[in-house]
Amino acid sequence: MSTAVVITCSTRAASGVYPDRSGQVIVEALRSWGLEVGEPIVVPDGPDVEEALEAAVAAGPDLVLTTGGTGLTPTDGTPEATMRVIDRPVPGIAEAIRAAGVAAGVPAAMLSRGVAGMAGATLVVNLPGSTGGVRDGLTVLEPVVAHAVSQMRGGDH
């Protein structure tokens, strides 16, 4: 069974200003796809994001999904943290997620700076912080995650 880790990158959710809804949406979806995944890890924007990513990747899951911190605000640094952790970009995933959001009638989806790539044998993907953006991203990911994991394990194309 494939394994996954979900990281919510939100200062407000981490400090209890509001509950983490997007992380829960991701966990429920991944479980419905048959992945083994624990509860979301919630961290504030900033250095904690990179630390959480490094710790998640070190645990050796097949997939790490983040939610939040991909926008244009001064504290949105999830893509930069992710770029420091991954060693092989997979830009088509992030491009498809943005395109799906725009196609779903959300022009602001093109403002997401989310990235995707491999950190060793782990696929890392940034999703937006909104539950709608997360759902759009999951729709893009669902048909390709199993194939991506297979390829990362040395499977055929």
mmCIF file of C-alpha atoms in Angstrom:
data_model
loop_
_atom_site.group_PDB
_atom_site.id
_atom_site.type_symbol
_atom_site.label_atom_id
_atom_site.label_comp_id
_atom_site.label_asym_id
_atom_site.label_seq_id
_atom_site.Cartn_x
_atom_site.Cartn_y
_atom_site.Cartn_z
ATOM 1 C CA MET A 1 0.000 0.000 0.000
ATOM 2 C CA SER A 2 1.259 3.461 -0.867
ATOM 3 C CA THR A 3 1.818 5.930 1.951
ATOM 4 C CA ALA A 4 1.324 9.673 2.135
ATOM 5 C CA VAL A 5 1.878 12.628 4.443
ATOM 6 C CA VAL A 6 -0.252 15.795 4.433
ATOM 7 C CA ILE A 7 1.166 19.120 5.637
ATOM 8 C CA THR A 8 -1.028 22.178 6.149
ATOM 9 C CA CYS A 9 1.022 25.379 5.905
ATOM 10 C CA SER A 10 -0.983 28.051 7.686
ATOM 11 C CA THR A 11 -0.028 30.344 10.535
ATOM 12 C CA ARG A 12 -3.683 30.919 11.403
ATOM 13 C CA ALA A 13 -4.622 27.224 11.434
ATOM 14 C CA ALA A 14 -1.466 26.396 13.425
ATOM 15 C CA SER A 15 -2.350 29.019 16.040
ATOM 16 C CA GLY A 16 -5.980 27.877 16.298
ATOM 17 C CA VAL A 17 -7.592 30.944 14.675
ATOM 18 C CA TYR A 18 -9.576 28.516 12.517
ATOM 19 C CA PRO A 19 -9.624 24.754 11.971
ATOM 20 C CA ASP A 20 -7.613 23.071 9.240
ATOM 21 C CA ARG A 21 -10.226 22.158 6.650
ATOM 22 C CA SER A 22 -8.041 21.708 3.561
ATOM 23 C CA GLY A 23 -5.729 19.167 5.183
ATOM 24 C CA GLN A 24 -8.733 17.087 6.201
ATOM 25 C CA VAL A 25 -10.125 17.178 2.646
ATOM 26 C CA ILE A 26 -6.797 15.824 1.366
ATOM 27 C CA VAL A 27 -6.561 13.080 4.001
ATOM 28 C CA GLU A 28 -10.085 11.869 3.266
ATOM 29 C CA ALA A 29 -9.418 11.818 -0.485
ATOM 30 C CA LEU A 30 -6.119 9.955 -0.152
ATOM 31 C CA ARG A 31 -7.706 7.344 2.107
ATOM 32 C CA SER A 32 -10.503 6.866 -0.440
ATOM 33 C CA TRP A 33 -7.793 6.250 -3.072
ATOM 34 C CA GLY A 34 -6.361 3.484 -0.881
ATOM 35 C CA LEU A 35 -3.325 5.327 0.482
ATOM 36 C CA GLU A 36 -2.210 4.983 4.073
ATOM 37 C CA VAL A 37 -2.121 8.478 5.594
ATOM 38 C CA GLY A 38 -2.223 9.893 9.106
ATOM 39 C CA GLU A 39 -3.792 13.144 10.232
ATOM 40 C CA PRO A 40 -2.476 16.373 8.694
ATOM 41 C CA ILE A 41 0.590 18.017 10.178
ATOM 42 C CA VAL A 42 -0.238 21.708 10.707
ATOM 43 C CA VAL A 43 2.652 24.190 10.725
ATOM 44 C CA PRO A 44 2.865 27.976 10.548
ATOM 45 C CA ASP A 45 4.193 29.690 7.440
ATOM 46 C CA GLY A 46 7.948 30.221 7.511
ATOM 47 C CA PRO A 47 10.867 27.965 8.461
ATOM 48 C CA ASP A 48 8.567 25.326 9.960
ATOM 49 C CA VAL A 49 7.339 24.438 6.454
ATOM 50 C CA GLU A 50 10.776 23.363 5.260
ATOM 51 C CA GLU A 51 11.420 21.467 8.494
ATOM 52 C CA ALA A 52 8.087 19.638 8.174
ATOM 53 C CA LEU A 53 8.823 18.773 4.538
ATOM 54 C CA GLU A 54 12.279 17.443 5.394
ATOM 55 C CA ALA A 55 10.890 15.348 8.256
ATOM 56 C CA ALA A 56 8.068 14.010 6.076
ATOM 57 C CA VAL A 57 10.407 13.044 3.233
ATOM 58 C CA ALA A 58 12.847 11.433 5.699
ATOM 59 C CA ALA A 59 10.028 9.116 6.820
ATOM 60 C CA GLY A 60 9.971 7.684 3.274
ATOM 61 C CA PRO A 61 6.369 8.084 2.098
ATOM 62 C CA ASP A 62 5.466 7.763 -1.565
ATOM 63 C CA LEU A 63 3.626 11.086 -1.568
ATOM 64 C CA VAL A 64 3.709 14.349 0.398
ATOM 65 C CA LEU A 65 0.954 16.868 -0.272
ATOM 66 C CA THR A 66 1.005 20.362 1.171
ATOM 67 C CA THR A 67 -1.860 22.809 1.339
ATOM 68 C CA GLY A 68 -1.454 26.541 1.788
ATOM 69 C CA GLY A 69 1.298 29.085 1.474
ATOM 70 C CA THR A 70 1.323 29.121 -2.336
ATOM 71 C CA GLY A 71 -0.124 32.583 -2.932
ATOM 72 C CA LEU A 72 1.307 36.051 -3.260
ATOM 73 C CA THR A 73 1.247 37.293 0.326
ATOM 74 C CA PRO A 74 4.582 38.144 1.970
ATOM 75 C CA THR A 75 4.406 35.068 4.229
ATOM 76 C CA ASP A 76 3.559 32.557 1.452
ATOM 77 C CA GLY A 77 6.787 30.577 1.196
ATOM 78 C CA THR A 78 5.711 26.981 0.653
ATOM 79 C CA PRO A 79 7.000 26.821 -2.961
ATOM 80 C CA GLU A 80 10.422 28.111 -1.959
ATOM 81 C CA ALA A 81 10.632 25.634 0.930
ATOM 82 C CA THR A 82 9.575 22.841 -1.411
ATOM 83 C CA MET A 83 12.174 23.787 -4.025
ATOM 84 C CA ARG A 84 14.882 23.471 -1.352
ATOM 85 C CA VAL A 85 13.669 19.952 -0.496
ATOM 86 C CA ILE A 86 13.029 18.421 -3.929
ATOM 87 C CA ASP A 87 15.818 17.329 -6.243
ATOM 88 C CA ARG A 88 13.847 16.666 -9.456
ATOM 89 C CA PRO A 89 11.061 19.059 -10.502
ATOM 90 C CA VAL A 90 7.880 17.666 -12.083
ATOM 91 C CA PRO A 91 6.435 20.948 -13.413
ATOM 92 C CA GLY A 92 3.572 19.422 -15.393
ATOM 93 C CA ILE A 93 1.701 18.554 -12.198
ATOM 94 C CA ALA A 94 1.630 22.123 -10.869
ATOM 95 C CA GLU A 95 0.799 23.459 -14.330
ATOM 96 C CA ALA A 96 -2.138 21.039 -14.625
ATOM 97 C CA ILE A 97 -3.432 21.980 -11.164
ATOM 98 C CA ARG A 98 -3.406 25.692 -12.043
ATOM 99 C CA ALA A 99 -5.070 24.998 -15.399
ATOM 100 C CA ALA A 100 -7.784 22.903 -13.751
ATOM 101 C CA GLY A 101 -8.595 25.727 -11.341
ATOM 102 C CA VAL A 102 -8.853 28.265 -14.145
ATOM 103 C CA ALA A 103 -10.983 25.830 -16.196
ATOM 104 C CA ALA A 104 -13.259 25.406 -13.156
ATOM 105 C CA GLY A 105 -14.009 29.139 -13.300
ATOM 106 C CA VAL A 106 -11.462 30.424 -10.776
ATOM 107 C CA PRO A 107 -9.207 32.854 -12.672
ATOM 108 C CA ALA A 108 -7.154 33.487 -9.519
ATOM 109 C CA ALA A 109 -5.969 29.860 -9.657
ATOM 110 C CA MET A 110 -3.261 31.051 -12.053
ATOM 111 C CA LEU A 111 -1.771 33.038 -9.160
ATOM 112 C CA SER A 112 -0.806 29.869 -7.291
ATOM 113 C CA ARG A 113 2.953 29.471 -7.157
ATOM 114 C CA GLY A 114 2.728 25.819 -6.118
ATOM 115 C CA VAL A 115 5.399 23.432 -7.363
ATOM 116 C CA ALA A 116 5.795 19.665 -7.625
ATOM 117 C CA GLY A 117 8.803 17.398 -7.717
ATOM 118 C CA MET A 118 10.621 14.406 -6.372
ATOM 119 C CA ALA A 119 12.643 14.340 -3.189
ATOM 120 C CA GLY A 120 14.442 11.040 -3.551
ATOM 121 C CA ALA A 121 11.649 8.527 -4.145
ATOM 122 C CA THR A 122 8.904 10.758 -2.714
ATOM 123 C CA LEU A 123 6.585 12.853 -4.863
ATOM 124 C CA VAL A 124 5.967 16.268 -3.259
ATOM 125 C CA VAL A 125 3.097 18.446 -4.504
ATOM 126 C CA ASN A 126 1.928 21.861 -3.289
ATOM 127 C CA LEU A 127 -1.829 22.437 -3.339
ATOM 128 C CA PRO A 128 -3.552 25.765 -2.670
ATOM 129 C CA GLY A 129 -4.909 26.560 0.778
ATOM 130 C CA SER A 130 -8.582 26.818 -0.154
ATOM 131 C CA THR A 131 -10.778 23.733 -0.016
ATOM 132 C CA GLY A 132 -11.953 24.447 -3.579
ATOM 133 C CA GLY A 133 -8.371 24.681 -4.824
ATOM 134 C CA VAL A 134 -7.531 21.477 -2.977
ATOM 135 C CA ARG A 135 -10.458 19.658 -4.579
ATOM 136 C CA ASP A 136 -9.428 20.877 -8.042
ATOM 137 C CA GLY A 137 -5.867 19.724 -7.385
ATOM 138 C CA LEU A 138 -6.973 16.331 -6.127
ATOM 139 C CA THR A 139 -9.045 15.850 -9.274
ATOM 140 C CA VAL A 140 -5.857 16.365 -11.283
ATOM 141 C CA LEU A 141 -3.779 14.066 -9.068
ATOM 142 C CA GLU A 142 -6.128 11.117 -8.612
ATOM 143 C CA PRO A 143 -5.655 9.570 -12.070
ATOM 144 C CA VAL A 144 -1.840 9.916 -12.033
ATOM 145 C CA VAL A 145 -0.658 9.246 -8.465
ATOM 146 C CA ALA A 146 -0.562 5.445 -8.745
ATOM 147 C CA HIS A 147 1.319 5.648 -12.052
ATOM 148 C CA ALA A 148 3.769 8.202 -10.650
ATOM 149 C CA VAL A 149 4.461 6.036 -7.592
ATOM 150 C CA SER A 150 4.988 3.014 -9.837
ATOM 151 C CA GLN A 151 7.490 4.916 -11.966
ATOM 152 C CA MET A 152 9.345 6.237 -8.925
ATOM 153 C CA ARG A 153 9.711 2.629 -7.783
ATOM 154 C CA GLY A 154 11.230 1.725 -11.176
ATOM 155 C CA GLY A 155 8.050 0.606 -12.932
ATOM 156 C CA ASP A 156 7.568 0.869 -16.675
ATOM 157 C CA HIS A 157 5.998 3.804 -18.455
#
